[in-house]
Coordinates of C-alpha atoms and ligand atoms in Angstrom, one line a residue:
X1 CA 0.0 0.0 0.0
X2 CA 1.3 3.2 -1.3
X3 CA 0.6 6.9 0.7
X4 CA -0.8 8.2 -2.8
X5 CA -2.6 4.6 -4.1
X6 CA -5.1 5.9 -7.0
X7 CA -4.0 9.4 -7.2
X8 CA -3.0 11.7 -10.1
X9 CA -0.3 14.1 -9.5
X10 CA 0.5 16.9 -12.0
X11 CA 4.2 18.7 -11.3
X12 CA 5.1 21.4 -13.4
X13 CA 9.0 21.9 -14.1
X14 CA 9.6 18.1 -13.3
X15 CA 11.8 16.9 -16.2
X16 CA 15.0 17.3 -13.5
X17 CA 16.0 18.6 -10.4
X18 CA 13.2 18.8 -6.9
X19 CA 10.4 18.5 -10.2
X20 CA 12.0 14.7 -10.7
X21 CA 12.5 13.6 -7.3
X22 CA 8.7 14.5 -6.2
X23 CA 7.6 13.0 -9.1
X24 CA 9.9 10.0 -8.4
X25 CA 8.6 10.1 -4.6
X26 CA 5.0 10.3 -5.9
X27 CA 5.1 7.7 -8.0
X28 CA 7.3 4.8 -5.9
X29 CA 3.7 5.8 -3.1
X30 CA 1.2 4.9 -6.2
X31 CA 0.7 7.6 -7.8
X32 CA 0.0 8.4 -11.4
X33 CA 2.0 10.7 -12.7
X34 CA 1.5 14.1 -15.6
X35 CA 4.5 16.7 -15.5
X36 CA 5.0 19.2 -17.2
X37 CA 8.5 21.3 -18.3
X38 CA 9.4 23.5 -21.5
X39 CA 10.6 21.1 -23.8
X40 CA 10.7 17.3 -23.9
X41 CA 14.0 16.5 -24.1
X42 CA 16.5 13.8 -23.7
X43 CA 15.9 14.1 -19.7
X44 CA 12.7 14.4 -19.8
X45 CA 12.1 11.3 -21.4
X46 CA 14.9 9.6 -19.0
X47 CA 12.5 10.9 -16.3
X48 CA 9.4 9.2 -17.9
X49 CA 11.4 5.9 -18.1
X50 CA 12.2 6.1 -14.6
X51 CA 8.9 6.8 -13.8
X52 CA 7.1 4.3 -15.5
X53 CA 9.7 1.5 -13.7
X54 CA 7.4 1.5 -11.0
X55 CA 4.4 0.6 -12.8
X56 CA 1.9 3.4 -12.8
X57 CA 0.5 5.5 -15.8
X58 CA 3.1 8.8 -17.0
X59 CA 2.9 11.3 -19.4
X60 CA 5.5 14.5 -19.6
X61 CA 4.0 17.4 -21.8
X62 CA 5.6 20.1 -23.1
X63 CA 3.8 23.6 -21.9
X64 CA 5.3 26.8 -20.8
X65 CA 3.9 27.2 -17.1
X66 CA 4.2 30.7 -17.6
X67 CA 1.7 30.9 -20.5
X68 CA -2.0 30.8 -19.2
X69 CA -3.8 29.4 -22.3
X70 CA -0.9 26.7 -22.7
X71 CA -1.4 25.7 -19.3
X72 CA -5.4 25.9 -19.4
X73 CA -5.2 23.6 -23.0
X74 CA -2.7 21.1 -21.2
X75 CA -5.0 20.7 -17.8
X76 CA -7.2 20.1 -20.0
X77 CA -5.6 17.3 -22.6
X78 CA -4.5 15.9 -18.7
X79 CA -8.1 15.7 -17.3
X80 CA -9.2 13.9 -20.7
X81 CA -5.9 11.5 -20.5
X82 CA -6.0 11.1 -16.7
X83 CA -9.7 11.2 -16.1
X84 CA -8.5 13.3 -12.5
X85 CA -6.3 15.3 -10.9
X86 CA -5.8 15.1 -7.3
X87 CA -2.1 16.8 -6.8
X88 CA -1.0 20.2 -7.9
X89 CA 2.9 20.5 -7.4
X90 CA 3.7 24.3 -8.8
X91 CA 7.3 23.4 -8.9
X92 CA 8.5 25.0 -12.3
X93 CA 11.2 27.9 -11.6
X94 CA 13.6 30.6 -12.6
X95 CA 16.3 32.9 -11.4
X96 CA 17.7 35.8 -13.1
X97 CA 19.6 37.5 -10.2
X98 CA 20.9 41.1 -9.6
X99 CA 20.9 44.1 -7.6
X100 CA 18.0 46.0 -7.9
X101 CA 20.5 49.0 -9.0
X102 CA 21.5 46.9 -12.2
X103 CA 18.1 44.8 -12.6
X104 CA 16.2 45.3 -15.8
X105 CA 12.6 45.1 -16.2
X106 CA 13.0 42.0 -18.4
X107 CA 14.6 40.6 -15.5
X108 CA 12.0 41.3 -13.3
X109 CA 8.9 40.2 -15.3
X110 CA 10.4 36.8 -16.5
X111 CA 10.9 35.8 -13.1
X112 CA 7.1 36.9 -11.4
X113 CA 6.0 35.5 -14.6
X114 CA 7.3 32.1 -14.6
X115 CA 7.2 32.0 -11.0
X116 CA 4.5 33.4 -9.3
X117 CA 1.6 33.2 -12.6
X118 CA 2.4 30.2 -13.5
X119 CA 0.9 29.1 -10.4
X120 CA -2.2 31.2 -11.0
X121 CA -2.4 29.4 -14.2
X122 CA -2.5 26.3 -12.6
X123 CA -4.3 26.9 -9.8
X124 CA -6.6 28.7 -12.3
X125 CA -7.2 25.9 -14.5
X126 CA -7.5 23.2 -11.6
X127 CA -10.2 24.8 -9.2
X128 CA -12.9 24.1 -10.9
X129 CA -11.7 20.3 -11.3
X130 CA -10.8 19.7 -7.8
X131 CA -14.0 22.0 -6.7
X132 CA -16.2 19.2 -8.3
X133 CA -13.9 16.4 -7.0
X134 CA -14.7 18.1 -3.6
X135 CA -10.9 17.6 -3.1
X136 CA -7.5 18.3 -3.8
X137 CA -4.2 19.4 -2.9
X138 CA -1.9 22.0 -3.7
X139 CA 1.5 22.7 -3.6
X140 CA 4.0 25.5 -4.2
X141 CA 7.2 25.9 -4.0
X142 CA 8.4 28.9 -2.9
X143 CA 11.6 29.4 -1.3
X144 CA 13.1 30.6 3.0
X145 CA 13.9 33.9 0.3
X146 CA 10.1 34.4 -0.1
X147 CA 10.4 34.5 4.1
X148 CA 13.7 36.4 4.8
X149 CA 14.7 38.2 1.5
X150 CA 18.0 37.9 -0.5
X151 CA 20.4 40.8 -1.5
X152 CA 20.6 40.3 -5.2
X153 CA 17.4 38.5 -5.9
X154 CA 14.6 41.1 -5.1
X155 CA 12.5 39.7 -8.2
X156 CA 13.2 35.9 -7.1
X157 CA 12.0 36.5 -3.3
X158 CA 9.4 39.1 -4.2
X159 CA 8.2 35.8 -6.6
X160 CA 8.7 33.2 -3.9
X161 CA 6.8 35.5 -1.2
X162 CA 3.7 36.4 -3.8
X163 CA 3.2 32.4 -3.6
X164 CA 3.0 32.2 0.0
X165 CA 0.5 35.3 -0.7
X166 CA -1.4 33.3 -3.3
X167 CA -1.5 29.9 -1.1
X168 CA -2.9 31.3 2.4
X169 CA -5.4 32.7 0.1
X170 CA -6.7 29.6 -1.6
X171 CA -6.5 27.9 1.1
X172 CA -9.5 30.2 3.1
X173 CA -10.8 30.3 -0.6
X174 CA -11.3 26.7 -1.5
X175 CA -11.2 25.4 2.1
X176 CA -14.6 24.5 2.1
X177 CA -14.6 22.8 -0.9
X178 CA -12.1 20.3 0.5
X179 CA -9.0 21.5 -1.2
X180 CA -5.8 22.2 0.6
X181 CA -2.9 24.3 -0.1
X182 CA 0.6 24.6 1.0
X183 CA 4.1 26.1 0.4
X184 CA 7.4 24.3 0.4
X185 CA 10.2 27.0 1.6
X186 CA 12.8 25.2 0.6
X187 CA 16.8 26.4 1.7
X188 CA 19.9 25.7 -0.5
X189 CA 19.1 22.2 -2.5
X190 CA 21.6 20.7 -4.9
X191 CA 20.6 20.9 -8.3
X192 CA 21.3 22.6 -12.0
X193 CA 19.6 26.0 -10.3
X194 CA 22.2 26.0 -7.3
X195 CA 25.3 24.6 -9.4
X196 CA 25.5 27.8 -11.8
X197 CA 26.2 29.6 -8.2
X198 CA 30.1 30.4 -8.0
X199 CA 31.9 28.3 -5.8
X200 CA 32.7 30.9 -3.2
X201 CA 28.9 32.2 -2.8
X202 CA 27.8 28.2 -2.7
X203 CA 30.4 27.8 0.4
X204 CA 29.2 31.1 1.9
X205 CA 25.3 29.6 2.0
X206 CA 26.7 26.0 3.7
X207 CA 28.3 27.8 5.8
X208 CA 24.9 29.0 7.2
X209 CA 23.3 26.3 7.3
X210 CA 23.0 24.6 11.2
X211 CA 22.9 20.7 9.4
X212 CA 26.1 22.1 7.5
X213 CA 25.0 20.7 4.1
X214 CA 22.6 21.4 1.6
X215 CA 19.9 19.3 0.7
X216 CA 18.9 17.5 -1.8
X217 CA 16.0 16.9 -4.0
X218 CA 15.1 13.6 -2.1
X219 CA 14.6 15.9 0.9
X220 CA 12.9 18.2 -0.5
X221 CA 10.3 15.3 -2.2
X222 CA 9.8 13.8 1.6
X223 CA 8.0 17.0 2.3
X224 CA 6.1 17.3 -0.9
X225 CA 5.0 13.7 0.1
X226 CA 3.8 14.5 3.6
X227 CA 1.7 17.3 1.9
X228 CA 0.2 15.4 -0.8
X229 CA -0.7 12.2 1.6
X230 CA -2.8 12.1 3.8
X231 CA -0.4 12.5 6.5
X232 CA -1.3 16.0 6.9
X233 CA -5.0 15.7 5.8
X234 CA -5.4 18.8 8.5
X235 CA -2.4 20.7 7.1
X236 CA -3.9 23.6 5.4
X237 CA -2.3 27.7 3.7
X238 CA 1.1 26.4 5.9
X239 CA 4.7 26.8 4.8
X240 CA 6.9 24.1 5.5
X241 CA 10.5 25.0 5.9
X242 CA 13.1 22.4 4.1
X243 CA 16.2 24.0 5.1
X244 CA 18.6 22.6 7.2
X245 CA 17.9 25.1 10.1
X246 CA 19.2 27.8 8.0
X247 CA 16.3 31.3 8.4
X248 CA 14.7 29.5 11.3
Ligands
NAI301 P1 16.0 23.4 -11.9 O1 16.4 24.6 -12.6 O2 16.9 22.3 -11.7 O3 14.6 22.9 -12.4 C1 13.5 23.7 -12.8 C2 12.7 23.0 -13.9 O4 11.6 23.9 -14.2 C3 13.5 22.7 -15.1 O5 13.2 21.4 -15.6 C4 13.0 23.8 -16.1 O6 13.1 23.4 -17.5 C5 11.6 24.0 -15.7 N1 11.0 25.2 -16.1 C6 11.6 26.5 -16.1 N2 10.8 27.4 -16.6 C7 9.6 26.7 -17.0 C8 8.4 27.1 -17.6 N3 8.2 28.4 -18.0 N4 7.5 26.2 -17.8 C9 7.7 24.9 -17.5 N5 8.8 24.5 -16.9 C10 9.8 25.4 -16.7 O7 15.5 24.0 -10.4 P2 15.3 23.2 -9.0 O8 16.4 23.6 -8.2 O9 14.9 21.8 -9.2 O10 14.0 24.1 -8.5 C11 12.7 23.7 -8.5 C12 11.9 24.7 -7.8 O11 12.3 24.8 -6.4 C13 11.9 26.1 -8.4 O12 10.7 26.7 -8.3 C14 12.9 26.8 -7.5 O13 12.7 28.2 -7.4 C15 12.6 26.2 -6.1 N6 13.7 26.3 -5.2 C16 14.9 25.8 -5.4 C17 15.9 25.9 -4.5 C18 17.3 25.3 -4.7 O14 18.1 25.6 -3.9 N7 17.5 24.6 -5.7 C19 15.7 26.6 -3.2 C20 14.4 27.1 -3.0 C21 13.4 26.9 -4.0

C-alpha cells in the first residue's frame, strides 16, 4: 500500500531537479503521474522511463507554465488522459539575479511570470476540477527567500513570497470545498539551479546552514510527500521549511 494509491499528481517543471525527485517520490507511493516542463528533451524522457519502472500510468508534456492558455489547454488534454487530478505540485522555476540598481525590467517580469503566474495558471485551471472532485491538494514551492529576503534577488524572493500570498489565500478560498494548499520554503538544495552559483557564494550559503550541508531533491520530495498524503489531511495555507535550520 502506497501513501498516494489511485492518485493523479501533475508537477510542473519536473523533467529534472526537486520536479524529478517529487515525481519519483509520488510515484514509488502509487501515484500516477502528468509533468510538465518547457521542452521534452532527452531528460525528460529519461525521467518518464524512470517513472514508468514503477508501474503506474506517466505522461511528460511540453507547456510553458508561464503561458495561461498553454497551461489551461494542457490541464485540459490531462483531465481527458487522466480522467483526474488530485495533486498540484507548482514546482516550475527561474532565477535571473541582480541588484535592484543593475536589474532590468525584463529581469524582473520573467521571473514573477514564470514563478508566481504560473501558479495562477494552474491553480486557475484546476479549481474548478478539484471544486467538483470536492478535493485536492496543492502545492507550491516557494523558497526561506520568499520569508527572509535575499540581497541580489529582489525579483526571485518578491516571486517566492507572492506564492505564500497566493497559497494562504486559496487555502481560506477553497477550504470548504475540501482543497488544501501549501508552500514548500525550501533552503539551499543541490541541483542545476544551485550549481550555476560560484563556488565561493555556494560555500558562503553551507556555511549557514545549522545541518552544515545542503539538501537535496530527495529531501525536499519527503516534504512534498507529507503534503500530498494524507499525512497532513489537517495541514492547510502552511509553509513548511526544508532548510537545514538555515532562516529559522
Ligand atoms: P531546476 O532549474 O533544476 O529545475 C527547474 C525546472 O523547471 C527545469 O526542468 C526547467 O526546465 C523547468 N522550467 C523552467 N521554466 C519553466 C516554464 N516556464 N514552464 C515549464 N517548466 C519550466 O531547479 P530546481 O532547483 O529543481 O528548483 C525547482 C523549484 O524549487 C523552483 O521553483 C525553485 O525556485 C525552487 N527552489 C529551489 C531551491 C534550490 O536551492 N535549488 C531553493 C528554493 C526553492
Amino acid at each position: 500500500m502506497g501513501l498516494l494509491d489511485g492518485k493523479v499528481a501533475l508537477i510542473t517543471g519536473a523533467a529534472r531537479g526537486i520536479g524529478k525527485a517529487i515525481a519519483l517520490k509520488f510515484a514509488e507511493e502509487g501515484a500516477d503521474v502528468a509533468f510538465t516542463d518547457l521542452v521534452i528533451n532527452e531528460a525528460a524522457e529519461q525521467t518518464v522511463a524512470e517513472l514508468e519502472a514503477f508501474g503506474h500510468k506517466v505522461k511528460a508534456y511540453a507547456s510553458n507554465a508561464a503561458s495561461f492558455e498553454e497551461t489551461h489547454a494542457v490541464v485540459e488534454e490531462i483531465q481527458k488522459e487522466f480522467g483526474r487530478i488530485d495533486i498540484l505540485v507548482n514546482n516550475a522555476g527561474i532565477t535571473k539575479d541582480g541588484l535592484m540598481l543593475r536589474m532590468s525590467e525584463q529581469q524582473w517580469d520573467a521571473v514573477l511570470t514564470v514563478n508566481l503566474k504560473s501558479a495562477f495558471n494552474f491553480i486557475h485551471a484546476l479549481t474548478p476540477v478539484m471544486a467538483r472532485q470536492r478535493s485536492g491538494c496543492i502545492i507550491s514551492m516557494s523558497s526561506v527567500v520568499g520569508v527572509s529576503g535575499n540581497a541580489g534577488q529582489c525579483n526571485y524572493s518578491a516571486s517566492k513570497a507572492g506564492l505564500i500570498g497566493l497559497t494562504k489565500s486559496i487555502a481560506k478560498e477553497m477550504g470548504p470545498r475540501g482543497i488544501r494548499a501549501n508552500c514548500i520554503a525550501p533552503g539551499f538544495i543541490i541541483s542545476d539551479m544551485t550549481a550555476a552559483l560560484p563556488d565561493d557564494v555556494r560555500e558562503q550559503w553551507v556555511k549557514t546552514i545549522p545541518l552544515r550541508r545542503g539538501g537535496t531533491p530527495e529531501d525536499v520530495a519527503k516534504v512534498a510527500l507529507f503534503l500530498a498524503s494524507d499525512l497532513s489531511a489537517y495541514v492547510s495555507g502552511q509553509v513548511i521549511h526544508c532548510c537545514g535550520g538555515m532562516n529559522c
